[in-house]
Tab-separated table of C-alpha atoms in Angstrom:
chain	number	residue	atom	x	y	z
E	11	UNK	CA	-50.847	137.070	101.177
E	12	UNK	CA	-50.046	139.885	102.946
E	13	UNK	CA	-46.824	141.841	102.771
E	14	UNK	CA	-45.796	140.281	106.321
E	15	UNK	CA	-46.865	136.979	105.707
E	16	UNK	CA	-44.269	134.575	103.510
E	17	UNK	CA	-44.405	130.930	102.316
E	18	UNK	CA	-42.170	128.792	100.775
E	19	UNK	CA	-41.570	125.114	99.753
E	20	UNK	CA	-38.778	122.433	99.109
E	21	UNK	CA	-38.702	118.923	97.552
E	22	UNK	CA	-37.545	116.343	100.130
E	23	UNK	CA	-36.910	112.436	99.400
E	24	UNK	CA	-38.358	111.172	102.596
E	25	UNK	CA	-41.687	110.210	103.174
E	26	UNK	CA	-44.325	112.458	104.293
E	27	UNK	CA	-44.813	110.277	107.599
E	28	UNK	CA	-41.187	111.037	108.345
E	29	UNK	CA	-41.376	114.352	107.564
E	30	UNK	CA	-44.350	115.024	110.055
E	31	UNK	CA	-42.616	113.241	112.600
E	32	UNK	CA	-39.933	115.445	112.421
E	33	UNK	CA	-41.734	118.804	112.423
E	34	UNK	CA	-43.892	117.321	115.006
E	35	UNK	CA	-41.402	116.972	117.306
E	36	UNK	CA	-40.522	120.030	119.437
E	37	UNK	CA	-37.197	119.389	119.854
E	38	UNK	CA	-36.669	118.843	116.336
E	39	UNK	CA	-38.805	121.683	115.349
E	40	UNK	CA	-36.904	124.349	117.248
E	41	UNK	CA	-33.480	123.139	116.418
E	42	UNK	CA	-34.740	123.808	112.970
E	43	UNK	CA	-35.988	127.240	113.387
E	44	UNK	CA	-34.070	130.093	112.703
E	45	UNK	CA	-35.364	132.500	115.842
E	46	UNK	CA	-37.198	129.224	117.936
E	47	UNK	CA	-34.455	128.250	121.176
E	48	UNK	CA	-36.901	125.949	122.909
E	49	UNK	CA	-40.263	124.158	122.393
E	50	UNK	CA	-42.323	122.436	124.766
E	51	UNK	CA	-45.805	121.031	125.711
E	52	UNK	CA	-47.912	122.930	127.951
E	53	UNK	CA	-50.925	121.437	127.682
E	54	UNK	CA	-51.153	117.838	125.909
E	55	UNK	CA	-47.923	115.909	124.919
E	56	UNK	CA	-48.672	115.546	121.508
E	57	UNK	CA	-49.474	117.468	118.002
E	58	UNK	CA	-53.093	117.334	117.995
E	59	UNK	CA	-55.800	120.334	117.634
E	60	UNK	CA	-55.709	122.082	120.665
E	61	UNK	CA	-53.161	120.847	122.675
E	62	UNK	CA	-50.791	124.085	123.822
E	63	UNK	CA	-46.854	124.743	123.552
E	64	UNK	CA	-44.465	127.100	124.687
E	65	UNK	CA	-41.799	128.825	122.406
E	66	UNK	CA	-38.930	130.837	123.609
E	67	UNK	CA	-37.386	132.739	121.159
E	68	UNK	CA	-34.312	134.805	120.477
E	69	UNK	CA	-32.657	136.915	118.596
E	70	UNK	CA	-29.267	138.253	119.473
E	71	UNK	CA	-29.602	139.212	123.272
E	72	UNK	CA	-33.355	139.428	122.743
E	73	UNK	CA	-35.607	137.053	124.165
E	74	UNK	CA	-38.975	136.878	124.365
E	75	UNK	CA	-41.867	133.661	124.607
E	76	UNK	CA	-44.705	132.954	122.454
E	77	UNK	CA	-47.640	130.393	123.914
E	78	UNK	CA	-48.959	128.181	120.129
E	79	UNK	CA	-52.092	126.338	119.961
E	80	UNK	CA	-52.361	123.655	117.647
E	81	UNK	CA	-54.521	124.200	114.843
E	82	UNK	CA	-54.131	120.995	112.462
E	83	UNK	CA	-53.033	117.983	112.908
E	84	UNK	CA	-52.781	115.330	110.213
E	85	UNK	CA	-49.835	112.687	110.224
E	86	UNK	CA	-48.147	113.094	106.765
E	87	UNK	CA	-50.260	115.937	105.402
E	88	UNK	CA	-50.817	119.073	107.775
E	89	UNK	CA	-49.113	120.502	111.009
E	90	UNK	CA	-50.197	124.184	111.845
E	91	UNK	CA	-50.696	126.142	115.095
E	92	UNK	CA	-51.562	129.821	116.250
E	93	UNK	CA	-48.967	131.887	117.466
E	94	UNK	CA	-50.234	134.730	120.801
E	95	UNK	CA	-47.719	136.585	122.822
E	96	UNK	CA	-48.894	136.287	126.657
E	97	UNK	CA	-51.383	137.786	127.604
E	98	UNK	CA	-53.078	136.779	124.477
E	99	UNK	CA	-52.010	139.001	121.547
E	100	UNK	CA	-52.155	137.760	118.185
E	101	UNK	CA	-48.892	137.288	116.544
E	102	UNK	CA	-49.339	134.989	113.640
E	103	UNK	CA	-50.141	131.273	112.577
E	104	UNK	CA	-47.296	129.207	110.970
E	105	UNK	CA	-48.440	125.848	109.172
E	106	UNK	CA	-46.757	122.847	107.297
E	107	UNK	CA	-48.594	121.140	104.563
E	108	UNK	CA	-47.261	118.151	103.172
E	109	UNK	CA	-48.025	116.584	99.956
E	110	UNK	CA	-46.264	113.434	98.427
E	111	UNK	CA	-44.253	112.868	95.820
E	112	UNK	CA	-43.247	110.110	93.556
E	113	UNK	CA	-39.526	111.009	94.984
E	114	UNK	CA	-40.786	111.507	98.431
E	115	UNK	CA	-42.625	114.547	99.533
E	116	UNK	CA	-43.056	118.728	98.998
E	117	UNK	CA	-43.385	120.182	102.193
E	118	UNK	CA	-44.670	124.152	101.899
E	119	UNK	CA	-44.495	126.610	105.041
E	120	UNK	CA	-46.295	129.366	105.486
E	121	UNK	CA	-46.989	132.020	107.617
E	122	UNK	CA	-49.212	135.074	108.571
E	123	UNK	CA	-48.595	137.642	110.448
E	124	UNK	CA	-51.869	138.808	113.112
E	125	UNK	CA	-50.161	141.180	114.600
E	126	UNK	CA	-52.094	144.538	114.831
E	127	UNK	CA	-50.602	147.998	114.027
E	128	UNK	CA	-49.152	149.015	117.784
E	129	UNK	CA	-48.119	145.823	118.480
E	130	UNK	CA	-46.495	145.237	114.996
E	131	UNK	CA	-44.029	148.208	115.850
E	132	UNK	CA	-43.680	147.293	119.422
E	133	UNK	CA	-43.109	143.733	118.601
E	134	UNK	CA	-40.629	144.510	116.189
E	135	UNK	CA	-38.370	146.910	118.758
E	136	UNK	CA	-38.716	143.787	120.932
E	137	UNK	CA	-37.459	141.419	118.281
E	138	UNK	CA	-35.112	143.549	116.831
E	139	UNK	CA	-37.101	142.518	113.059
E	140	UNK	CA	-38.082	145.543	111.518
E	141	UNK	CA	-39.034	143.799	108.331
E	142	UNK	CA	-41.269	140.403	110.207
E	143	UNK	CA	-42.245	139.247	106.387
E	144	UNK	CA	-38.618	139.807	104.584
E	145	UNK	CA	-37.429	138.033	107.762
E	146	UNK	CA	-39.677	135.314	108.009
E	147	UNK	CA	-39.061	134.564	104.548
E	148	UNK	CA	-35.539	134.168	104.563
E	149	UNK	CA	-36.024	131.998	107.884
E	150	UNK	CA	-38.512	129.759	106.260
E	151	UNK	CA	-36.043	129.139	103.472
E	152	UNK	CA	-33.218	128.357	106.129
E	153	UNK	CA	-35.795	125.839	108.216
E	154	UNK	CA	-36.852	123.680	104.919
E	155	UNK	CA	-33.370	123.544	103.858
E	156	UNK	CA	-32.198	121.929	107.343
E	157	UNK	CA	-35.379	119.645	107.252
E	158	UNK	CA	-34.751	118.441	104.029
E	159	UNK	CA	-31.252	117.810	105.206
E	160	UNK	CA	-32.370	115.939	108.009
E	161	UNK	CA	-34.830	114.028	106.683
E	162	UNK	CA	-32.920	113.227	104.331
E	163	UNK	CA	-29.709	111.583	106.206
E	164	UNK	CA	-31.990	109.514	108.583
């Protein structure tokens, strides 16, 4: 991995359908991510490979929107999409792989970051992130730990 990209996983005593269902689900999904305000379908109404959402993001008074494209899509094992900043820049791919678990399931996140030199610096002005992979790391950690939790108490 690179030194932007970051990955982490947590033990969660739910099934891996549930699970999926949860990360899945846009609303769900962005109430769980750290810098994510809204998600929504663009194009399709459902995780599957290709279908296209919307992400508006924040960070303090920033705010900026992200258009993801579905990459995988496999109830209770994989959910992973491609991340471009309009008009098409590369910003990263973020996927969930889940694998059960005689207690439930491990879910792992990872990113990457694709964003190119220029755009890495302008990107993180724009953000306010000067450090995208020590960032996205401690977000990842904060997103599994409020999955688990909510998987957990449902």
């Amino acid at each position: 991995m690179g030194s932007s990209d970051a990955s982490s996983s947590v033990e969660i005593a739910a099934t891996p359908e549930r699970v999926y269902a949860l990360i899945t689900d846009l609303a769900v999904l962005a109430e769980l991510a750290e810098e994510t305000a809204t998600m929504r379908w663009v194009s399709g109404d459902t995780a599957a490979p290709g279908s296209v959402f919307r992400g508006a993001n924040r960070n303090g008074w920033r705010r900026w929107s992200t258009r993801c494209t579905v990459t995988a899509a496999e109830p209770g094992r994989c959910f992973g999409f491609d991340v471009v900043f309009p008009p098409g820049l590369p910003v990263s791919r973020w996927q969930y792989d889940l694998e059960a678990t005689p207690a439930g399931c491990r879910v792992t996140e990872t990113t990457w970051d694709h964003r190119s030199g220029l755009f890495a610096a302008l990107s993180g002005l724009a953000t306010g992130v000067s450090d995208r992979g020590q960032t996205n790391a401690e977000h990842i950690e904060a997103t599994l730990a409020r999955l688990k939790a909510r998987a957990e108490s449902s």
